[in-house]
Structures are given as structure tokens and as C-alpha cells.
Coordinates of C-alpha atoms and ligand atoms in Angstrom, one line a residue:
X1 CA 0.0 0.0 0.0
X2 CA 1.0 3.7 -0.7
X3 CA 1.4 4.2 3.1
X4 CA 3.8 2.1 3.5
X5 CA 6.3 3.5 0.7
X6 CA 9.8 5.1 1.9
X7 CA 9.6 8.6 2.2
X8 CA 11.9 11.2 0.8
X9 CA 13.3 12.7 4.5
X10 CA 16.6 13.1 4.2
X11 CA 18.5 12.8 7.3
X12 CA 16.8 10.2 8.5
X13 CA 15.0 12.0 11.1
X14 CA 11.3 9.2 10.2
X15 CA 13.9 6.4 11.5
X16 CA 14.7 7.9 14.9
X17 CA 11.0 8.7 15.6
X18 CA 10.2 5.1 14.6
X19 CA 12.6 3.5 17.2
X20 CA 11.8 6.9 19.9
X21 CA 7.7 5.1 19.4
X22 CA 8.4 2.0 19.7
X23 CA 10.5 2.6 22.6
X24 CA 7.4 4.5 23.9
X25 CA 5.1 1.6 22.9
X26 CA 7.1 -0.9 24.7
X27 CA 7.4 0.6 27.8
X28 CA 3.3 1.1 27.7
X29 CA 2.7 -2.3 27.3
X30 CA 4.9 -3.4 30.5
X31 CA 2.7 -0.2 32.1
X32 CA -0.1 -2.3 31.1
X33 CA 1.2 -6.0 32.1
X34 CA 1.7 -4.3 35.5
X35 CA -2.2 -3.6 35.8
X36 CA -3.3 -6.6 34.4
X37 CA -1.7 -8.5 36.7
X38 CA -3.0 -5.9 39.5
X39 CA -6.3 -6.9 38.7
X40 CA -6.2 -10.9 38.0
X41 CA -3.5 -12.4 39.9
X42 CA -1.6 -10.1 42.4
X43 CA -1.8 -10.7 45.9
X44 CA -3.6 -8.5 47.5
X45 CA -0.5 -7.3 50.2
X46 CA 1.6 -6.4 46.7
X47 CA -1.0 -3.7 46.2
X48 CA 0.7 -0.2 47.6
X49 CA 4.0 -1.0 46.1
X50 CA 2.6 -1.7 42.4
X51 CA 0.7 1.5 43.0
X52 CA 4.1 2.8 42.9
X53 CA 5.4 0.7 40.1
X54 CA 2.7 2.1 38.2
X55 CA 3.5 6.0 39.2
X56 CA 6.7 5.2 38.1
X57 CA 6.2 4.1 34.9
X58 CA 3.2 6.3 34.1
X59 CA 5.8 9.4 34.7
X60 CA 8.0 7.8 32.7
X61 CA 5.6 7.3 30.0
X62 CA 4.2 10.9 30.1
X63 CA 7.9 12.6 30.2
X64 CA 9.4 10.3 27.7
X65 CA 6.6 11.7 25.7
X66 CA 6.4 15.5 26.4
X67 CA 10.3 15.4 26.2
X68 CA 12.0 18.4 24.5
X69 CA 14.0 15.2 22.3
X70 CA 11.1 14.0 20.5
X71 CA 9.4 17.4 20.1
X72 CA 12.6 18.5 18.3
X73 CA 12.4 14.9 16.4
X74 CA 8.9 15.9 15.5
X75 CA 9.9 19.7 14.5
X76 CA 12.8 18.2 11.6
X77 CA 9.8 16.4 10.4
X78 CA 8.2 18.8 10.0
X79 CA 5.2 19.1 12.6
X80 CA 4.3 22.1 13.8
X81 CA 0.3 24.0 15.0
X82 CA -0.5 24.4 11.2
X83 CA 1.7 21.1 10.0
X84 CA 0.4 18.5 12.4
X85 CA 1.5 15.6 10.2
X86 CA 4.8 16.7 9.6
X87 CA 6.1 17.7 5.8
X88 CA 4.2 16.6 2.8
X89 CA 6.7 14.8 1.4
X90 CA 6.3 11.7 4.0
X91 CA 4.3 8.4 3.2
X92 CA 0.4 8.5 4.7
X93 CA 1.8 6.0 7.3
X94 CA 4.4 8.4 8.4
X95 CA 2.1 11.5 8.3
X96 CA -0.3 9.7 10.6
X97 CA 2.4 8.5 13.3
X98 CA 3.8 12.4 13.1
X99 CA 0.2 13.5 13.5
X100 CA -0.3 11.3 16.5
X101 CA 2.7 11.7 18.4
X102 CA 2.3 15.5 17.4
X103 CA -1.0 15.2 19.0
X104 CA 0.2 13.5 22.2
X105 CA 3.1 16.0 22.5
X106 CA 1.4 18.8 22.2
X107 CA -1.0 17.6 24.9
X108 CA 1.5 16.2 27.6
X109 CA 2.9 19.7 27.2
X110 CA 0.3 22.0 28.0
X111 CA -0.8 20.0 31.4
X112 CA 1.8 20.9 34.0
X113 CA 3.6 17.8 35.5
X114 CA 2.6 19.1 39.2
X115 CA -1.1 19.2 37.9
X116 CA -1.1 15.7 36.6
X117 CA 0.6 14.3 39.9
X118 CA -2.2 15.9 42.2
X119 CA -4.8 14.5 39.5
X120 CA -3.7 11.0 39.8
X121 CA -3.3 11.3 43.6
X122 CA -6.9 13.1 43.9
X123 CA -8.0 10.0 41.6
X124 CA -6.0 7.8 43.7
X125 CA -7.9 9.1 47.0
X126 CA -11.3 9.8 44.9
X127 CA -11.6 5.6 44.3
X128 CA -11.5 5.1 48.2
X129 CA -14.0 7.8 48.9
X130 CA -16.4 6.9 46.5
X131 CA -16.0 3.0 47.2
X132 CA -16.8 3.7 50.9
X133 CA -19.7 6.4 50.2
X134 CA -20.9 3.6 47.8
X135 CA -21.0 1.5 50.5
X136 CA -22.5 3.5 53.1
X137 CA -24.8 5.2 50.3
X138 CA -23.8 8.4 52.0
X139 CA -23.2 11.0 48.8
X140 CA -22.2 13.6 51.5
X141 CA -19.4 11.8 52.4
X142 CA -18.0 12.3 48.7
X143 CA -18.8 15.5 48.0
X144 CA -15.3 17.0 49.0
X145 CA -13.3 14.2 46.7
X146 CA -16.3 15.1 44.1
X147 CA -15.4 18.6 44.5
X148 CA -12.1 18.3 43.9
X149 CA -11.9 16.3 41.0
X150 CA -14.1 18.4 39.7
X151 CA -12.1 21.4 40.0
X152 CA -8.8 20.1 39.0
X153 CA -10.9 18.7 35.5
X154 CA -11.6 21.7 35.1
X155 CA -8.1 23.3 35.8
X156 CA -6.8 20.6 33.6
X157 CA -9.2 21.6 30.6
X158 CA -8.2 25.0 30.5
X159 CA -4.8 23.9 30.3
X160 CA -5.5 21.9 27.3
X161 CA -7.5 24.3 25.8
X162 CA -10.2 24.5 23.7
X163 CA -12.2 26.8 21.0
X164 CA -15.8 26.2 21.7
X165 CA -16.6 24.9 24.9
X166 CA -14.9 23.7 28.1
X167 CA -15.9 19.8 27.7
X168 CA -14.2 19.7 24.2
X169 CA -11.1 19.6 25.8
X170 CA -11.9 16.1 28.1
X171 CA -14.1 14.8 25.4
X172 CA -11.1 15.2 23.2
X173 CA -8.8 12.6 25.4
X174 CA -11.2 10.0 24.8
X175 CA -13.1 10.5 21.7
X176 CA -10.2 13.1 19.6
X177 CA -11.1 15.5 17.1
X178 CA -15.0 15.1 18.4
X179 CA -16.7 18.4 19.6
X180 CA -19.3 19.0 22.4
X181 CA -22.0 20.3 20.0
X182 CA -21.9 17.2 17.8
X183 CA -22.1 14.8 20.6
X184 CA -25.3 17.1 22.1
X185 CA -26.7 16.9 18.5
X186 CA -26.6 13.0 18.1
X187 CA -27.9 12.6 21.8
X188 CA -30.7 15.0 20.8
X189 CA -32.0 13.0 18.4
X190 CA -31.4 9.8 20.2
X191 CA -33.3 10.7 23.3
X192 CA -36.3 11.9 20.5
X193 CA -36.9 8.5 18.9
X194 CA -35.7 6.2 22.6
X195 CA -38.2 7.6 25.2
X196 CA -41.0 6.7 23.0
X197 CA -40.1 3.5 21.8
X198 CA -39.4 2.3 25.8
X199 CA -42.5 3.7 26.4
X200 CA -44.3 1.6 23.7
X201 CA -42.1 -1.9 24.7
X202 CA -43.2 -0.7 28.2
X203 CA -47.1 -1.4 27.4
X204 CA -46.9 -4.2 25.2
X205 CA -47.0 -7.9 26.8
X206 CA -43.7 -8.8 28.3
X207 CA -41.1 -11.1 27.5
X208 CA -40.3 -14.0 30.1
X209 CA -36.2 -14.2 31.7
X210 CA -37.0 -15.8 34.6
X211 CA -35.1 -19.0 32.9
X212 CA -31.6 -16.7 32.9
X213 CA -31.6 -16.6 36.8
X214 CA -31.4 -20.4 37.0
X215 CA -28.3 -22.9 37.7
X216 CA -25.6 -21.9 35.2
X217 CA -22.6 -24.0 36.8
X218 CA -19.1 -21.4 36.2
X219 CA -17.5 -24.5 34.3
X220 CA -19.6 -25.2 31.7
X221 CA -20.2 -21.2 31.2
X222 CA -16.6 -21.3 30.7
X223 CA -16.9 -24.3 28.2
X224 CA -19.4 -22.9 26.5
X225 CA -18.0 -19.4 26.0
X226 CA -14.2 -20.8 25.1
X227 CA -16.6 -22.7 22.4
X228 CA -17.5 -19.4 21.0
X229 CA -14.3 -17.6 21.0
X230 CA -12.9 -20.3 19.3
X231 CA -15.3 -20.0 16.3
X232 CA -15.6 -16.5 16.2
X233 CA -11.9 -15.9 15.5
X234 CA -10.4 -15.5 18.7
X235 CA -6.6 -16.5 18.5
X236 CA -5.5 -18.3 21.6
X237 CA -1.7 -18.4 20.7
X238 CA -2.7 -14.4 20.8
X239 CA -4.6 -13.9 23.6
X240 CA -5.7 -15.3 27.0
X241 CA -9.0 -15.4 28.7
X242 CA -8.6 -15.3 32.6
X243 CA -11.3 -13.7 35.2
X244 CA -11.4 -10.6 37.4
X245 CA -13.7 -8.7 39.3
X246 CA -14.8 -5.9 36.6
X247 CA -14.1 -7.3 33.5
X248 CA -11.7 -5.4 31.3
X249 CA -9.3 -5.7 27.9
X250 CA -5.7 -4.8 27.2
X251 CA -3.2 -5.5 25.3
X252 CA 0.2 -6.4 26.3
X253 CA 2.3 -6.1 22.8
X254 CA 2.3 -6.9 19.5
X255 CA 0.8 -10.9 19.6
X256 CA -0.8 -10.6 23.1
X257 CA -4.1 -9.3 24.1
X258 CA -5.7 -10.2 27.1
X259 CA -9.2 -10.2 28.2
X260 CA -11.1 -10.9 31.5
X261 CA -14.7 -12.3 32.5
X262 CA -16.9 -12.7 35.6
X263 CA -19.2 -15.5 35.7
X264 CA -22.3 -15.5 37.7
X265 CA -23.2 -18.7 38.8
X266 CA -27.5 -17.6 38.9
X267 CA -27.7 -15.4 36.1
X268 CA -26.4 -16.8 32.7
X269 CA -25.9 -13.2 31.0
X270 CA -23.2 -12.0 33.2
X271 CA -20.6 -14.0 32.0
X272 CA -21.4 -14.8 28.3
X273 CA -22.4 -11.3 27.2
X274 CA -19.5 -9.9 29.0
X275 CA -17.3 -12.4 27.3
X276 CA -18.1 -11.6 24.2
X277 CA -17.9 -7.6 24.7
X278 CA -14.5 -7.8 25.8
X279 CA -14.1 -10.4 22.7
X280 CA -14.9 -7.4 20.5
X281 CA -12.2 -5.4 22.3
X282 CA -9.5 -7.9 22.0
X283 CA -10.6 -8.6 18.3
X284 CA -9.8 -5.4 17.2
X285 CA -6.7 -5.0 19.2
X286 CA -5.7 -8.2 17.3
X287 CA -6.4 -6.7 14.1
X288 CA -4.1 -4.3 13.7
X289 CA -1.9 -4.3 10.2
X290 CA 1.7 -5.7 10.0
X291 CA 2.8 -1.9 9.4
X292 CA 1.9 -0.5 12.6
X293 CA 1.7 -3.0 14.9
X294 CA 4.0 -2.9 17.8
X295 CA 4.1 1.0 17.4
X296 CA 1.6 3.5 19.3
X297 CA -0.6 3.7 16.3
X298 CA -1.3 0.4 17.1
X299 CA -4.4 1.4 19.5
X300 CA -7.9 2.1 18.5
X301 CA -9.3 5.4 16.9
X302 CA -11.4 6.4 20.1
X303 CA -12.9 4.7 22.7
X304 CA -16.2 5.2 20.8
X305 CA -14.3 3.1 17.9
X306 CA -13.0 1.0 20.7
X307 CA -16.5 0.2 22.0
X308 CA -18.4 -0.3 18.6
X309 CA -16.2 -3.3 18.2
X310 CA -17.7 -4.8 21.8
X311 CA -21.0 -3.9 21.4
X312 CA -21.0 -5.6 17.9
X313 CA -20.3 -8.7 19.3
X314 CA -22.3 -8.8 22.4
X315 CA -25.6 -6.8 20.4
X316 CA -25.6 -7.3 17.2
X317 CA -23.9 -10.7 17.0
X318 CA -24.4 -12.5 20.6
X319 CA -28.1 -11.0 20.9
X320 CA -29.2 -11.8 17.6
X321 CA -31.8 -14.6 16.1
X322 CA -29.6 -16.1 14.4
X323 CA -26.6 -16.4 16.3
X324 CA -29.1 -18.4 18.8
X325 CA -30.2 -20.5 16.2
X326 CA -27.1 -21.7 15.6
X327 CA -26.0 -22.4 19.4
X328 CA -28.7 -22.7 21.5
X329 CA -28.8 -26.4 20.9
X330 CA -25.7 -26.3 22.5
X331 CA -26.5 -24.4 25.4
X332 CA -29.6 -26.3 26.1
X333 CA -27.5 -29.6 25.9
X334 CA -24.7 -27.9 28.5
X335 CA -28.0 -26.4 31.3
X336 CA -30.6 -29.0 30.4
X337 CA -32.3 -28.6 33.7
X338 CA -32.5 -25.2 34.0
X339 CA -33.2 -24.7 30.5
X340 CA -36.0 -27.8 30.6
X341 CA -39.1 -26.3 28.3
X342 CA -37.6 -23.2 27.1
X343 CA -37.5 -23.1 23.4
X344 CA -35.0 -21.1 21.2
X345 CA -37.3 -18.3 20.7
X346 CA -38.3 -17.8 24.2
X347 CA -34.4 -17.7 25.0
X348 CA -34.0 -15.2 22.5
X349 CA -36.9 -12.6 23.8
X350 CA -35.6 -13.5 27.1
X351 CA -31.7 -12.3 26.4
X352 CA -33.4 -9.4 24.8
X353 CA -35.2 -8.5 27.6
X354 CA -35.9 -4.3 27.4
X355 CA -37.0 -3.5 31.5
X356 CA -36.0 0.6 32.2
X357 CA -33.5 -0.6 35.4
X358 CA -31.2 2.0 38.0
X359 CA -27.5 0.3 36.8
X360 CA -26.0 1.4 33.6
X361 CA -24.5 -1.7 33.2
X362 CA -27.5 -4.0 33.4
X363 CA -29.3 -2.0 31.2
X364 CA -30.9 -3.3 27.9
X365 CA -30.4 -2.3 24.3
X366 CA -33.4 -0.1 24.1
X367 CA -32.5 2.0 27.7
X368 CA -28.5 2.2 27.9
X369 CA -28.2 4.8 25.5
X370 CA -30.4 6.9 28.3
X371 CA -28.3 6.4 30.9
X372 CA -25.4 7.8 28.9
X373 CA -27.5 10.9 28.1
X374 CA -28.3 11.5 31.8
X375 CA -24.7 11.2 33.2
X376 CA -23.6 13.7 29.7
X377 CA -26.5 16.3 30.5
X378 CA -25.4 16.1 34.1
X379 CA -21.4 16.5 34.0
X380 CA -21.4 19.0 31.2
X381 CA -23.8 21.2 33.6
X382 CA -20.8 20.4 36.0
X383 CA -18.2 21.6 33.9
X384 CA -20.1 24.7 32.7
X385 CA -20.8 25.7 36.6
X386 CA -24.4 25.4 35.7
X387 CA -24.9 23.0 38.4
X388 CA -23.3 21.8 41.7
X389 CA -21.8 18.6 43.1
X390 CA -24.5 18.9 46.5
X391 CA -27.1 19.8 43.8
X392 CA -26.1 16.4 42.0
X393 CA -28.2 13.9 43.7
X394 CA -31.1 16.2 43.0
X395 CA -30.3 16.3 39.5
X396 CA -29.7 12.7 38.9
X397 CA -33.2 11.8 40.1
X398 CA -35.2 14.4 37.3
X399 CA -33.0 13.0 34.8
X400 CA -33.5 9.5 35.9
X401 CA -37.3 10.5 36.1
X402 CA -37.7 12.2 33.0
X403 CA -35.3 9.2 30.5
X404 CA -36.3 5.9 32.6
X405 CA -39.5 6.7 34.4
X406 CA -38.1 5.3 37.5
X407 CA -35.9 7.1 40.5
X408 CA -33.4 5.4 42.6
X409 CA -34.4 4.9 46.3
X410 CA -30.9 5.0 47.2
X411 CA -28.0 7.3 45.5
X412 CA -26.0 4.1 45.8
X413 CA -27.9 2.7 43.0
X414 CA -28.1 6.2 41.4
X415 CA -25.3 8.4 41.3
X416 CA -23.2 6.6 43.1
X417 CA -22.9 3.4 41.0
X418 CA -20.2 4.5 38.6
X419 CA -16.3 4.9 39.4
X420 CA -15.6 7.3 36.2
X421 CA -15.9 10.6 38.0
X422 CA -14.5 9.2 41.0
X423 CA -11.3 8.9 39.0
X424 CA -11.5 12.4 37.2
X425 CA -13.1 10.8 33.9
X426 CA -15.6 13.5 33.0
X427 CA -15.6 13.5 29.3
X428 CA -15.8 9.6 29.2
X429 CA -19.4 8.4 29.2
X430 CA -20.3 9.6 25.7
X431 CA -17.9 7.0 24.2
X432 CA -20.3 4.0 25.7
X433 CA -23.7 5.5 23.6
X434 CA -20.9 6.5 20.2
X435 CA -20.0 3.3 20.6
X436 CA -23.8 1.6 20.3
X437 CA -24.1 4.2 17.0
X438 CA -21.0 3.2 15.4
X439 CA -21.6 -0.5 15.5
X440 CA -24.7 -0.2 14.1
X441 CA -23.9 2.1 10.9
X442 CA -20.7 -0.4 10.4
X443 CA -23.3 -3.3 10.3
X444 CA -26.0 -1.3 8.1
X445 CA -22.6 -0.7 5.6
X446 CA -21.8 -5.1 5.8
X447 CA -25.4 -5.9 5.5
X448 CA -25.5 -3.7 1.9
X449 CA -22.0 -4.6 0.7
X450 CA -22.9 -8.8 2.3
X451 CA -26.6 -9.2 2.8
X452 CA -27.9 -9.8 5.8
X453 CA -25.3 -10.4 9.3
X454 CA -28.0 -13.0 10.5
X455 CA -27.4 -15.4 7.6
X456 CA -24.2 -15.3 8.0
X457 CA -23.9 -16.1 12.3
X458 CA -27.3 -19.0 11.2
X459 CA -24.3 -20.7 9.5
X460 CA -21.7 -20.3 11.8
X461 CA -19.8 -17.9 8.9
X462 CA -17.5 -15.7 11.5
X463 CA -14.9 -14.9 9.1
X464 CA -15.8 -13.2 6.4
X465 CA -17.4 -11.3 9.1
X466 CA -14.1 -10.8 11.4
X467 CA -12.3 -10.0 7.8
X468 CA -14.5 -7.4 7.2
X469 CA -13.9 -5.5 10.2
X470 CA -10.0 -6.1 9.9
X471 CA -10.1 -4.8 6.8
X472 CA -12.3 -1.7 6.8
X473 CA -11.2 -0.9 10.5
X474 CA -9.1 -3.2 12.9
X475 CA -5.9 -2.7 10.6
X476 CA -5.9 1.3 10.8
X477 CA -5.5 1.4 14.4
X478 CA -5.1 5.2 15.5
X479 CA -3.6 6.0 12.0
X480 CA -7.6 7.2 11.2
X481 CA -9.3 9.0 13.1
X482 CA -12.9 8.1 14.4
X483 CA -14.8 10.5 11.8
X484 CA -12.8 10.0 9.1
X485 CA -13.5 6.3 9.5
X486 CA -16.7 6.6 9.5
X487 CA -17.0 8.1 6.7
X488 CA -14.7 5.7 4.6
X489 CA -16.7 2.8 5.9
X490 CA -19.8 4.2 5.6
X491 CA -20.0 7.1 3.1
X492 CA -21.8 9.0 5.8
X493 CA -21.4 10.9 9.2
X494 CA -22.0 9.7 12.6
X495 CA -26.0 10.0 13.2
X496 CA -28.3 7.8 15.3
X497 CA -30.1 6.7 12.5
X498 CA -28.7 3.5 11.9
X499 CA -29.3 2.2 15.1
X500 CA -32.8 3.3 15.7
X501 CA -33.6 1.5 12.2
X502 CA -31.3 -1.4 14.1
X503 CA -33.6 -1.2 17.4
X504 CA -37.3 -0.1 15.9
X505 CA -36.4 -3.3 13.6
X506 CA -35.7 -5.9 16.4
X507 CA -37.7 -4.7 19.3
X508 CA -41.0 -4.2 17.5
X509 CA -40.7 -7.9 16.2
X510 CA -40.1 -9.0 19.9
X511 CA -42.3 -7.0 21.5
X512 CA -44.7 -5.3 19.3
X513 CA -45.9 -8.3 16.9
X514 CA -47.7 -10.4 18.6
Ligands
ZN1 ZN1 -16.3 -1.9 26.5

């Protein structure tokens, strides 16, 4: 490919920026074996001295990459505020690493080193608060760490900088290049078209999942789900499957990419869904092209990117008709007691199950998008001053009112129930909902390139799937970025169209049929 051609640099300048990345890339992914292991097999005594392991290298990480060496690197290639990809005569490939570690620069350097030590150590302290306040569902008691993180967010965004509006710059470290405005517009339109369609499901006859909650013994979960990974493409000379408390994906170099899962042994959705999400993320991790794995454009667009890849599997793949008409023999053979008189369709409605719950992450297809819009009305009105942290609680409960019809009875299970802005990660929640649009648009592009995705999981037909994805967007990486993807792949924009053609589809043929 074009991108991959020499370029004309003459001094060389593209080859010590290549071995200064992978450098950077290398020590990232020991970073990153460090908290995997913190979170599978560690014993728990070891855990204030890897807290330090991990300062460590995280400082070495961020200096290595704000360092006066490779911003001069970058400046003989030619980067610079109006030149982010670095002189024109370099290969696409080399523009996008320039424009990348440009971008990365150029961000390490505007947030003062003191301000991102008292960040992590105010995210450090913020987890504890909030785990406790969680605990004793006492949202007074976190108001102070809530206050602060708040506050130094804030400090930290003006740092960064910004042209429009104050969340651009946090929104930008997880979703890059996306503005405020367009995320408010897509939600806009998403929150038209979902409140009524809940509503609807909400009146018509319900589905039965009381079949779900039964026996599901952790083993044969585990059989099961090794069963799928293995036909869906899952490499296990690549990538290891091994369990922790919150289930998570990262990847550890160029051939390793781990994931984690959490069975529950009385509710068979836990596990499997989860197993499958994370699936996604490892996938695409996987998928990289030769040409830039191993270097830190090996990494995913966004996190919206990122998370369209998990929610395809678990959604569109693991909760579809025809994925279950190709395995629930199998699962029925594997839970025959607790499955006894449950037919395939009845297992279907019942994984599809659309109930307006308190916690985000048991939420169904129809309602998480919701969630997402409540916690992005609520911390943008944080970040524009508009509302208080003691006001929060207040807050949460009209928004949870006026999306889901329902109000926690406890802030514990309302705004309590998510770590994100306990660790400082306003800006972050959006990427979940993007996530849910992405995938579906990708699919609507497959299904009128392929015909339909459902013919393809009946038959057990993963890869020209999987090689669809690698090739329209696994091998980029970070080389494109998230709206310029989308556009390739899809000849369009981001809008929430796709998936509420995707949801109006499926949920009016489960619920609204009859
Ligand atoms: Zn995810």
C-alpha cells in the first residue's frame, strides 16, 4: 500500500522517531502487564507497592513523551500548529504517526507535571471515597473528593485548551477530534426517537427471563464461551482469557491481548455477554496491520471506535436470532435442567429482555443509550458551573425521572454506581452511547456490501465477518481517526439513524408483533 512506501526525509529524522515510538510503545505495554496482573492475579499485600510501580512508569511514560528530544524529532519532520502531520513529502503512514505523536506531544505539554501528579493522587484518593460512600450510600461523604476532581478537571481543561466549549477539551482525550456540540446533537436526536419506543415496549406484553436466573454451573459457562471464542476468531496463541472482578481488555504487545470475565453462577448473562464484549475489544486490538503493529498507532481510533467493536459482538452478533439458532442447541444440551421447556425463541426474547433498570450496566439495548444521556446532561452542567456537586443527587433523580420513568431509592444505586468521575473521567461516558451508533452504521454498511449479518452467524460464517472488520477498520489502528473512519466505511457521518432503524427493527418484532 501507498502508506507504507519510503519517504523522501533526508537525514533520516522518520527512522529515529520510529525507534523513539516503539521505545514509547514498549514501555506502555509493561505499564499495562503491570495492571493486568494488579487486577487478575496479584496478591492483594503487593498492592501499595505496584501503586508505585505504576507511578513510576506512568511518569516515565508521560515525560518520555512530552520530552524536549522528540518534540525537536517531530519539528525536523516537519510538525508544527499548522503542520500536524509533519512535511508533505512523507508516506500517509508516516504523516499519521507524526500527526499522532504530534497530538500526544502537544497535549503532555500544556498540562503541568505538578497538575497531573495531584490529578492522579486526587484519583487515587477519589476511588476510596467513593468505594466507601458507595458503601455506606452516604453521597455527603464524597462531595469533598467530588469537588475536587471536579475542580482540577476543570483546571486541567483549561490547560488543554479549547475553541468552543470547556468539555471539548476532556471529550477530546477520549473521543479526539469530536466536539461537544456534535455529541449534544446525536444525543438530541437519540433521546427523541428512545423515550418513545421504551415507552411503547413498556405497554406491550412482556417477555419471560426468569429462565436466565437459574443454575448456570461457572465451568460449563466457561466451556461454552471458550466454544464461542474459538469460532468466532479469537486467536489463543494471541490472547488469554482469565477472570477478574470488573471485566476489562488490554493489550500487552504486538501478539498478546488479554481479556477478562466474571461469571455469575445464577444469572447466565453476566458472563457470556460480558465475554463476548470484551471479545470485541481484544478482536480489534488483534487486528491491527503488520505496518503499525507494535508502534503506538497500534491502539484504537477512540474509545467510541474501541467500544463499537464490543457492542457488535455482544448486540448485534451474541443477541441476535440467528446467532441463537445456531448455538442454543448447544446451550440447552450444557443447562438442560435449567433450561428444561424453554424453546429457542423464548431464549431469544428473554436475552433481549428491554426493562428501564437504576444500573447502567445491566441496562438493555433499548435504555443504555439513556443512561449515557443523563450522566452527559449532568457533567457538562458540572463543567459549565451550571450545576453543583451537592445539587447532583437532585439532579440525577429528574434526569432519571424524565429518561427511565423510574428514581433510585438510594444514590447508591443512582449516582453513586459508577467509578468514572471518582477517577476524574468527566468526558468519558459519551464513548459508551458512540459506541452503540458506530456499530450499528458499520453493520448497516456489511449488510448492503454482504446481505444480511444474520445469515451469515445461522451458518456459523464468522470470518468473512471478522475480515471485514479487519479490513475496513481493525488494521488502521489510530492512523484514522474516528470520523474519518466513518466516513470511509460508511460514506456518511455519525448519526443515530442506523441504530434506531437497528432497534425499531428488532424490538417491535419481539415485543410489538404479537
Ligand atoms: Zn467496552
Amino acid at each position: 500500500m501507498a502508506g507504507a512506501m519510503a519517504s523522501t526525509e533526508p537525514d533520516g529524522v522518520m527512522d529515529k522517531i520510529r525507534a523513539y515510538d516503539r521505545e514509547l510503545a514498549l514501555l506502555k505495554h509493561g505499564t499495562a502487564l503491570l495492571q493486568w496482573d494488579q487486577e487478575t492475579y496479584m496478591p492483594s499485600a503487593a498492592a501499595e507497592e505496584r501503586a508505585e510501580q505504576l507511578g513510576l512508569f506512568e511518569t516515565l511514560v508521560h515525560d518520555r513523551v512530552a520530552s524536549d528530544e522528540l518534540g525537536d524529532l517531530l519539528a525536523r519532520a516537519g510538525a508544527g500548529p499548522d503542520s500536524p502531520s509533519g512535511a508533505e513529502t512523507l508516506s500517509g503512514l508516516e504523516q499519521a504517526l507524526v500527526r499522532h505523536l504530534y497530538r500526544e506531544h502537544a497535549l503532555a505539554r500544556r498540562v503541568p507535571r505538578e497538575l497531573v501528579g495531584r490529578l492522579a493522587r486526587a484519583a487515587s484518593a477519589g476511588q476510596v471515597a467513593w468505594k466507601a460512600a458507595r458503601e455506606h450510600d452516604d453521597f455527603e461523604a464524597f462531595t469533598p473528593s467530588l469537588e475536587g476532581l471536579l475542580a482540577l478537571s476543570i483546571e486541567r481543561a483549561e490547560c488543554l485548551g479549547y475553541s468552543e466549549h470547556r468539555y471539548d477539551a476532556l471529550l477530546d482525550q477520549y473521543e479526539p477530534y469530536t466536539r461537544t456540540a456534535e455529541v449534544r446533537r446525536v444525543f438530541e436526536e437519540l433521546e427523541r426517537e428512545l423515550v418513545p419506543l421504551a415507552a411503547e415496549i413498556a405497554q406491550a406484553p412482556q417477555v419471560d427471563s426468569a429462565f436466565l436466573y437459574g443454575e448456570y454451573p461457572e465451568s460449563r459457562q466457561a466451556e461454552f464461551a471458550t466454544r464461542v471464542l474459538e469460532d468466532i476468531g479469537w486467536p489463543a496463541d494471541r490472547g488469554r482469557l482469565d477472570c477478574s472482578a470488573h471485566p476489562f481488555t488490554i493489550g500487552l504487545g504486538r501478539d498478546d491481548v488479554r481479556i477478562t470475565a466474571r461469571y455469575d453462577r445464577n444469572f447466565f448473562n453476566t458472563g457470556f455477554f460480558s465475554i463476548l464484549h470484551e471479545a470485541g475489544h481484544g478482536l480489534y486490538e488483534l487486528g491491527f496491520e503488520e505496518q503499525i503493529r507494535g508502534s503506538t498507532l497500534a491502539d484504537g481510533a477512540s474509545l467510541g471506535i474501541h467500544e463499537s467493536q464490543s457492542r457488535f459482538w455482544e448486540n448485534l452478533v451474541g443477541r441476535s436470532r440467528g446467532f441463537w439458532r445456531r448455538y442454543y442447541p448447544r446451550v440447552r444440551e450444557l443447562f438442560p435442567k435449567t433450561l428444561e421447556g424453554v424453546d429457542e425463541e423464548r431464549f431469544y426474547c428473554g436475552v433481549n429482555e428491554v426493562k428501564p433498570s437504576l444500573i447502567r450496566v445491566e441496562a438493555d439495548e433499548v435504555t443504555y443509550c439513556l443512561h449515557i444521556i443523563m450522566r452527559f446532561r449532568l457533567e457538562l452542567a458540572l463543567v459549565e458551573n451550571s450545576l453543583t456537586v451537592k445539587d447532583l443527587p437532585d439532579a440525577w433523580h429528574e434526569e432519571s425521572c424524565r429518561l427511565l420513568g423510574i428514581v433510585p431509592e438510594r444514590d447508591a444505586d443512582g449516582v453513586l454506581q459508577d467509578v468514572h468521575w471518582a477517577m476524574g473521567g468527566f468526558g468519558y461516558f459519551p464513548t459508551y452511547a458512540l459506541g452503540n451508533l458506530y456499530a450499528a452504521q458499520f453493520t448497516e454498511t456489511f449488510e448492503r456490501e454482504h446481505g444480511a449479518l444474520e445469515s451469515y452467524l445461522e451458518r456459523g460464517e464468522f470470518e468473512p465477518v471478522l475480515g471485514w472488520l479487519q479490513e475496513r477498520l481493525h488494521r488502521h489502528g489510530a492512523a484514522k481517526p474516528a470520523d474519518e473512519l466513518v466516513n470511509s466505511v460508511t460514506g456518511a457521518p455519525l448519526t443515530a439513524d442506523a441504530y434506531m432503524r437497528y432497534l425499531r427493527a428488532k424490538f417491535r418484532d419481539i415485543y410489538l408483533t404479537a
